[in-house]
Short mmCIF file of C-alpha atoms in Angstrom, two decimals:
data_model
loop_
_atom_site.label_atom_id
_atom_site.label_comp_id
_atom_site.label_asym_id
_atom_site.label_seq_id
_atom_site.Cartn_x
_atom_site.Cartn_y
_atom_site.Cartn_z
CA MET C 1 75.22 123.32 137.64
CA PHE C 2 78.22 123.59 139.97
CA ARG C 3 76.53 121.39 142.59
CA TYR C 4 75.68 118.84 139.91
CA VAL C 5 79.28 118.70 138.65
CA VAL C 6 80.61 118.24 142.19
CA LYS C 7 78.09 115.46 142.83
CA ARG C 8 79.10 113.65 139.65
CA LEU C 9 82.77 113.91 140.56
CA LEU C 10 82.05 112.44 143.99
CA GLN C 11 80.08 109.60 142.39
CA ALA C 12 83.10 108.83 140.21
CA ILE C 13 85.26 108.03 143.26
CA PRO C 14 83.69 104.63 144.07
CA VAL C 15 83.64 103.78 140.35
CA LEU C 16 87.36 104.37 139.96
CA LEU C 17 88.04 102.66 143.30
CA GLY C 18 86.16 99.56 142.15
CA LEU C 19 87.99 99.62 138.83
CA SER C 20 91.35 99.79 140.59
CA ILE C 21 90.47 96.76 142.74
CA VAL C 22 89.31 94.68 139.76
CA VAL C 23 92.37 95.55 137.67
CA PHE C 24 94.75 94.87 140.56
CA LEU C 25 93.20 91.48 141.31
CA LEU C 26 93.26 90.46 137.64
CA MET C 27 96.93 91.34 137.37
CA HIS C 28 98.15 89.95 140.71
CA VAL C 29 95.81 87.06 141.54
CA PHE C 30 94.44 85.62 138.29
CA SER C 31 97.50 86.17 136.09
CA PRO C 32 100.65 84.05 135.90
CA ASP C 33 103.80 84.91 137.80
CA PRO C 34 105.60 87.61 135.75
CA ALA C 35 109.08 86.66 137.00
CA PRO C 36 109.71 83.75 134.58
CA VAL C 37 108.31 85.83 131.69
CA VAL C 38 110.43 88.89 132.45
CA LEU C 39 113.67 87.09 133.40
CA GLY C 40 113.38 84.24 130.91
CA GLU C 41 113.03 80.49 131.30
CA HIS C 42 116.68 80.04 132.26
CA ALA C 43 116.45 82.26 135.36
CA THR C 44 117.10 80.50 138.66
CA GLN C 45 114.71 80.50 141.60
CA ALA C 46 117.10 82.76 143.51
CA GLN C 47 117.12 85.30 140.68
CA MET C 48 113.35 85.27 140.43
CA HIS C 49 112.99 85.67 144.20
CA ALA C 50 115.40 88.61 144.18
CA TRP C 51 113.52 90.22 141.29
CA ARG C 52 110.16 89.85 143.04
CA ASN C 53 111.64 91.50 146.15
CA SER C 54 113.00 94.41 144.10
CA MET C 55 109.56 94.94 142.52
CA GLY C 56 107.67 94.57 145.79
CA LEU C 57 105.78 91.50 144.59
CA ASN C 58 106.58 89.48 147.72
CA LYS C 59 104.71 91.93 149.94
CA PRO C 60 101.14 91.12 151.08
CA LEU C 61 98.53 91.84 148.40
CA VAL C 62 96.76 94.44 150.53
CA GLN C 63 100.00 96.36 150.99
CA GLN C 64 100.75 96.13 147.26
CA TYR C 65 97.28 97.42 146.42
CA PHE C 66 97.47 100.42 148.73
CA SER C 67 100.93 101.25 147.39
CA PHE C 68 99.48 101.18 143.87
CA LEU C 69 96.45 103.29 144.91
CA ILE C 70 98.53 105.91 146.71
CA GLY C 71 100.90 106.10 143.76
CA PHE C 72 97.95 106.55 141.38
CA LEU C 73 96.58 109.43 143.45
CA HIS C 74 100.00 111.10 143.22
CA GLY C 75 100.34 110.45 139.47
CA ASP C 76 102.91 107.70 140.02
CA LEU C 77 101.85 104.48 138.29
CA GLY C 78 105.02 102.57 139.02
CA VAL C 79 107.89 101.40 136.85
CA SER C 80 107.82 99.15 133.79
CA TYR C 81 109.28 95.68 134.35
CA TYR C 82 111.21 95.87 131.08
CA THR C 83 112.26 99.46 130.42
CA HIS C 84 112.63 100.38 134.11
CA THR C 85 111.16 103.79 133.31
CA SER C 86 108.09 105.53 134.72
CA VAL C 87 104.80 104.01 133.57
CA THR C 88 103.34 107.52 133.36
CA LYS C 89 106.12 108.55 130.99
CA GLU C 90 105.69 105.42 128.88
CA ILE C 91 101.92 105.97 128.56
CA MET C 92 102.15 109.70 127.87
CA SER C 93 104.66 109.14 125.07
CA ARG C 94 102.10 106.99 123.24
CA PHE C 95 98.82 108.53 124.36
CA PRO C 96 98.78 111.41 121.80
CA ALA C 97 98.83 108.85 118.96
CA THR C 98 95.72 107.15 120.34
CA VAL C 99 94.00 110.47 121.02
CA GLU C 100 94.64 111.64 117.46
CA LEU C 101 93.36 108.37 115.98
CA ALA C 102 90.26 108.37 118.21
CA LEU C 103 89.41 112.02 117.48
CA VAL C 104 89.66 111.56 113.72
CA ALA C 105 87.61 108.36 113.98
CA ILE C 106 84.85 109.95 116.08
CA VAL C 107 84.66 112.94 113.73
CA LEU C 108 84.24 110.59 110.77
CA ALA C 109 81.70 108.47 112.66
CA SER C 110 79.70 111.50 113.85
CA VAL C 111 79.58 113.41 110.56
CA ILE C 112 78.76 110.40 108.38
CA GLY C 113 76.58 108.70 111.01
CA ILE C 114 74.41 111.76 111.72
CA ALA C 115 74.08 112.53 108.00
CA LEU C 116 73.03 108.96 107.17
CA GLY C 117 70.63 108.85 110.13
CA VAL C 118 68.93 112.11 109.21
CA VAL C 119 68.62 111.19 105.52
CA SER C 120 67.30 107.76 106.46
CA ALA C 121 64.66 109.20 108.81
CA VAL C 122 63.53 111.90 106.38
CA HIS C 123 63.21 109.31 103.59
CA LYS C 124 61.76 106.53 105.73
CA GLY C 125 60.65 103.47 103.78
CA THR C 126 62.52 104.45 100.61
CA PRO C 127 65.53 102.76 98.98
CA ILE C 128 67.72 105.47 100.59
CA ASP C 129 66.53 104.33 104.01
CA ALA C 130 67.18 100.69 103.14
CA VAL C 131 70.73 101.41 101.92
CA SER C 132 71.52 103.48 105.04
CA MET C 133 70.33 100.73 107.36
CA LEU C 134 72.24 98.12 105.34
CA LEU C 135 75.44 100.13 105.74
CA ALA C 136 74.76 100.43 109.47
CA LEU C 137 74.21 96.68 109.74
CA VAL C 138 77.49 95.99 107.93
CA GLY C 139 79.32 98.41 110.23
CA ILE C 140 77.99 96.71 113.35
CA SER C 141 78.53 93.16 112.08
CA MET C 142 82.02 93.42 110.59
CA PRO C 143 84.84 93.15 113.18
CA ILE C 144 87.59 95.74 113.04
CA PHE C 145 90.40 93.27 112.41
CA TRP C 146 88.56 91.94 109.35
CA SER C 147 87.55 95.32 107.90
CA GLY C 148 91.04 96.65 108.57
CA VAL C 149 92.70 93.79 106.69
CA LEU C 150 90.30 94.23 103.77
CA MET C 151 91.09 97.95 103.61
CA ILE C 152 94.82 97.26 103.64
CA ILE C 153 94.46 94.72 100.81
CA LEU C 154 92.33 97.07 98.69
CA PHE C 155 93.73 100.55 99.28
CA SER C 156 97.35 99.60 99.95
CA GLY C 157 97.98 96.28 98.27
CA VAL C 158 95.84 96.64 95.13
CA LEU C 159 95.32 100.37 94.52
CA HIS C 160 98.51 101.60 96.24
CA TRP C 161 96.71 104.74 97.38
CA LEU C 162 97.44 104.65 101.10
CA PRO C 163 100.16 103.19 103.37
CA SER C 164 99.36 99.94 105.13
CA GLY C 165 100.63 100.94 108.56
CA GLY C 166 102.61 103.28 110.72
CA ARG C 167 101.89 106.86 111.70
CA ILE C 168 104.20 108.95 109.52
CA ASN C 169 107.42 108.73 107.55
CA PRO C 170 110.12 108.83 110.28
CA LEU C 171 112.06 111.41 108.27
CA LEU C 172 109.05 113.77 108.37
CA ALA C 173 108.00 113.21 112.00
CA PRO C 174 107.71 116.50 113.95
CA VAL C 175 109.75 116.92 117.12
CA GLY C 176 108.06 118.26 120.24
CA GLY C 177 104.75 120.07 120.13
CA THR C 178 101.45 118.50 121.14
CA GLY C 179 102.29 114.99 119.96
CA LEU C 180 99.34 115.18 117.55
CA PHE C 181 101.11 114.94 114.21
CA LEU C 182 98.28 116.46 112.17
CA VAL C 183 98.20 119.50 114.45
CA ASP C 184 101.97 119.89 114.80
CA THR C 185 102.73 119.60 111.09
CA LEU C 186 99.93 121.99 110.20
CA LEU C 187 101.03 124.60 112.73
CA SER C 188 104.64 124.36 111.58
CA GLY C 189 103.61 124.86 107.97
CA ASP C 190 105.19 121.58 106.87
CA PHE C 191 102.46 120.55 104.44
CA GLU C 192 104.46 117.62 103.08
CA ALA C 193 104.58 116.07 106.55
CA PHE C 194 100.91 116.98 107.12
CA GLY C 195 99.91 115.21 103.93
CA ASP C 196 101.95 112.14 104.88
CA ALA C 197 100.42 112.01 108.37
CA LEU C 198 96.94 112.41 106.87
CA ARG C 199 97.53 109.56 104.43
CA HIS C 200 98.69 107.30 107.26
CA ILE C 201 95.70 107.99 109.50
CA ILE C 202 92.89 107.58 106.95
CA LEU C 203 92.72 103.77 106.92
CA PRO C 204 93.02 103.11 110.68
CA ALA C 205 90.59 105.95 111.49
CA LEU C 206 88.06 104.68 108.97
CA ALA C 207 88.35 101.11 110.22
CA LEU C 208 88.01 102.25 113.83
CA SER C 209 85.01 104.47 113.05
CA LEU C 210 82.84 101.87 111.30
CA TYR C 211 81.19 100.43 114.41
CA SER C 212 80.63 103.83 116.02
CA MET C 213 79.33 105.18 112.73
CA ALA C 214 76.74 102.41 112.57
CA ILE C 215 75.61 103.00 116.16
CA ILE C 216 75.31 106.77 115.61
CA THR C 217 73.39 106.23 112.35
CA ARG C 218 70.80 103.99 114.00
CA MET C 219 70.43 106.25 117.03
CA THR C 220 70.08 109.38 114.88
CA ARG C 221 67.46 107.75 112.70
CA SER C 222 65.44 106.59 115.70
CA SER C 223 65.64 109.99 117.43
CA MET C 224 64.77 111.88 114.25
CA LEU C 225 61.72 109.69 113.62
CA ASP C 226 60.49 110.39 117.17
CA ALA C 227 61.11 114.12 116.74
CA LEU C 228 59.38 114.29 113.36
CA ASN C 229 56.20 112.92 114.96
CA GLU C 230 56.13 115.55 117.72
CA ASP C 231 53.50 118.31 117.84
CA TYR C 232 56.04 121.14 117.57
CA VAL C 233 57.21 119.75 114.22
CA ARG C 234 53.64 119.59 112.94
CA THR C 235 53.15 123.17 114.09
CA ALA C 236 56.31 124.29 112.30
CA ARG C 237 55.08 122.65 109.10
CA ALA C 238 51.66 124.24 109.51
CA LYS C 239 53.34 127.67 109.72
CA GLY C 240 54.71 127.10 106.23
CA LEU C 241 58.36 126.60 107.16
CA THR C 242 60.47 124.83 104.55
CA PRO C 243 61.34 121.15 105.16
CA HIS C 244 65.02 122.11 105.51
CA VAL C 245 64.26 124.55 108.34
CA VAL C 246 61.91 122.09 110.06
CA HIS C 247 64.39 119.24 109.90
CA LYS C 248 67.47 121.25 110.89
CA HIS C 249 66.21 123.75 113.47
CA HIS C 250 63.31 121.85 115.04
CA ALA C 251 63.69 118.09 114.68
CA LEU C 252 67.46 117.64 114.58
CA ARG C 253 68.19 119.91 117.55
CA ASN C 254 65.94 117.86 119.82
CA ALA C 255 66.98 114.54 118.29
CA MET C 256 70.64 115.28 119.08
CA LEU C 257 70.18 114.82 122.84
CA PRO C 258 70.42 111.00 122.93
CA VAL C 259 72.85 111.06 120.00
CA THR C 260 75.22 113.22 122.06
CA THR C 261 75.28 110.55 124.75
CA VAL C 262 76.16 107.89 122.20
CA ILE C 263 78.92 110.02 120.67
CA GLY C 264 80.45 110.67 124.09
CA LEU C 265 80.38 107.00 125.05
CA GLN C 266 81.76 105.99 121.67
CA LEU C 267 84.66 108.43 122.05
CA GLY C 268 85.55 106.83 125.36
CA SER C 269 85.28 103.40 123.77
CA LEU C 270 87.52 104.43 120.87
CA LEU C 271 90.19 105.72 123.24
CA GLY C 272 90.15 102.51 125.23
CA GLY C 273 89.24 100.01 122.55
CA ALA C 274 91.63 100.79 119.72
CA MET C 275 93.77 97.74 120.49
CA LEU C 276 92.85 95.71 117.43
CA THR C 277 93.01 98.68 115.08
CA GLU C 278 96.41 99.80 116.35
CA THR C 279 97.71 96.24 116.13
CA VAL C 280 96.47 95.70 112.56
CA PHE C 281 97.84 99.03 111.31
CA ALA C 282 100.98 99.08 113.49
CA TRP C 283 99.78 102.35 115.01
CA PRO C 284 102.09 103.29 117.92
CA GLY C 285 99.40 104.13 120.49
CA ILE C 286 98.43 102.84 123.92
CA GLY C 287 96.14 100.18 122.42
CA LYS C 288 99.00 98.31 120.77
CA PHE C 289 101.19 99.08 123.77
CA ILE C 290 98.79 97.49 126.25
CA VAL C 291 98.46 94.37 124.09
CA ASP C 292 102.24 93.99 124.01
CA SER C 293 102.38 94.61 127.78
CA ILE C 294 99.78 91.93 128.51
CA LEU C 295 101.72 89.40 126.44
CA LYS C 296 104.88 90.32 128.37
CA SER C 297 103.11 90.37 131.79
CA ASP C 298 104.16 93.99 132.32
CA PHE C 299 101.54 94.54 135.02
CA PRO C 300 102.31 98.18 135.92
CA ILE C 301 101.78 99.24 132.29
CA VAL C 302 98.44 97.40 132.09
CA GLN C 303 97.20 98.76 135.42
CA GLY C 304 98.19 102.32 134.61
CA THR C 305 96.64 102.27 131.13
CA VAL C 306 93.33 100.82 132.32
CA MET C 307 93.09 103.37 135.13
CA LEU C 308 93.80 106.20 132.68
CA ILE C 309 91.03 104.95 130.39
CA GLY C 310 88.67 104.79 133.39
CA VAL C 311 89.38 108.42 134.27
CA ILE C 312 88.80 109.42 130.64
CA PHE C 313 85.41 107.69 130.62
CA VAL C 314 84.35 109.55 133.77
CA ILE C 315 85.43 112.92 132.35
CA ILE C 316 83.73 112.31 128.98
CA ASN C 317 80.46 111.30 130.65
CA LEU C 318 80.55 114.44 132.77
CA ILE C 319 81.17 116.64 129.71
CA VAL C 320 78.28 114.96 127.87
CA ASP C 321 75.91 115.63 130.77
CA ILE C 322 76.94 119.30 130.84
CA ILE C 323 76.37 119.61 127.08
CA TYR C 324 72.81 118.35 127.67
CA ALA C 325 71.89 121.64 129.30
CA PHE C 326 72.97 123.60 126.24
CA LEU C 327 71.22 121.33 123.75
CA ASP C 328 67.93 121.22 125.65
CA PRO C 329 67.07 124.27 127.83
CA ARG C 330 64.28 122.24 129.46
CA ILE C 331 66.91 120.30 131.42
CA LYS C 332 67.51 121.93 134.79
CA TYR C 333 69.98 120.78 137.43
CA THR C 334 67.88 121.60 140.46
CA LYS C 335 68.91 121.26 144.07
CA GLU C 336 67.12 117.92 144.30
CA GLU C 337 68.89 116.60 141.18
CA GLY C 338 72.33 117.84 141.94
#
């Protein structure tokens, strides 16, 4: 296992290196000059030239890239063009909000998606199966910005059950801690703040989870159908085991292997793809932050955020592969494999 983990980490190096090159070229070659955007349309050529020199943008591209790469390896992602503060600090101040939203969304997607997939597979060809697949189709087809707006209109505008945006009432926001408001308010025993944070996160988490929920439902159904047709399931039934035991302890355990991969990949996607959700619900995470930074041509913020998401994807994929061994003992990381 140790050799396999080391090999996967080494394989991640060229992936992250390629990502850094692509992101750098997109920001510095195929994007407009940030000087007029940052300084304003009334800035003179001399002012823009001086600003580019101060930011190192007049240096050769190769030198700029290696400066960015070396800084990334040391945890230094540069300085924001606007706030003049560390990009790492700017990202870390917003990252807990995105992590909290993504975790709640993936929990919702996994619990509901696996449940719908199992029920659909067990009742194949029935109205229950048809309804489950219809819900999955709607989840895949409906874009987040549309479903999010519909949820705001219904649950906030019409029913007045949930807030339309934001993360928590500013007067109840916890100070310090993990940055995860649900965790911090619960640990502090402030149940009023916990309830407020929970009410704020329900709509964006549900909107963000719909697509992942649909993918997990379809994958679970497909894997369960394959597992239910295996010989070991027929043997378990022949032994007189109850359907509940057969489905839970024999079919579902083996069907979860490909589903685990999907859940891991979806978690990475939710962390990096929450831009529309955070924008619609005014959620103060890195998704909304990177959209604002792109519009303002704040290249260091965009580069740093994309690289962080790339590292997260690599780590999540590695964790998923390790979980494989615990879900299926038949998987062995031999010397030839790792």
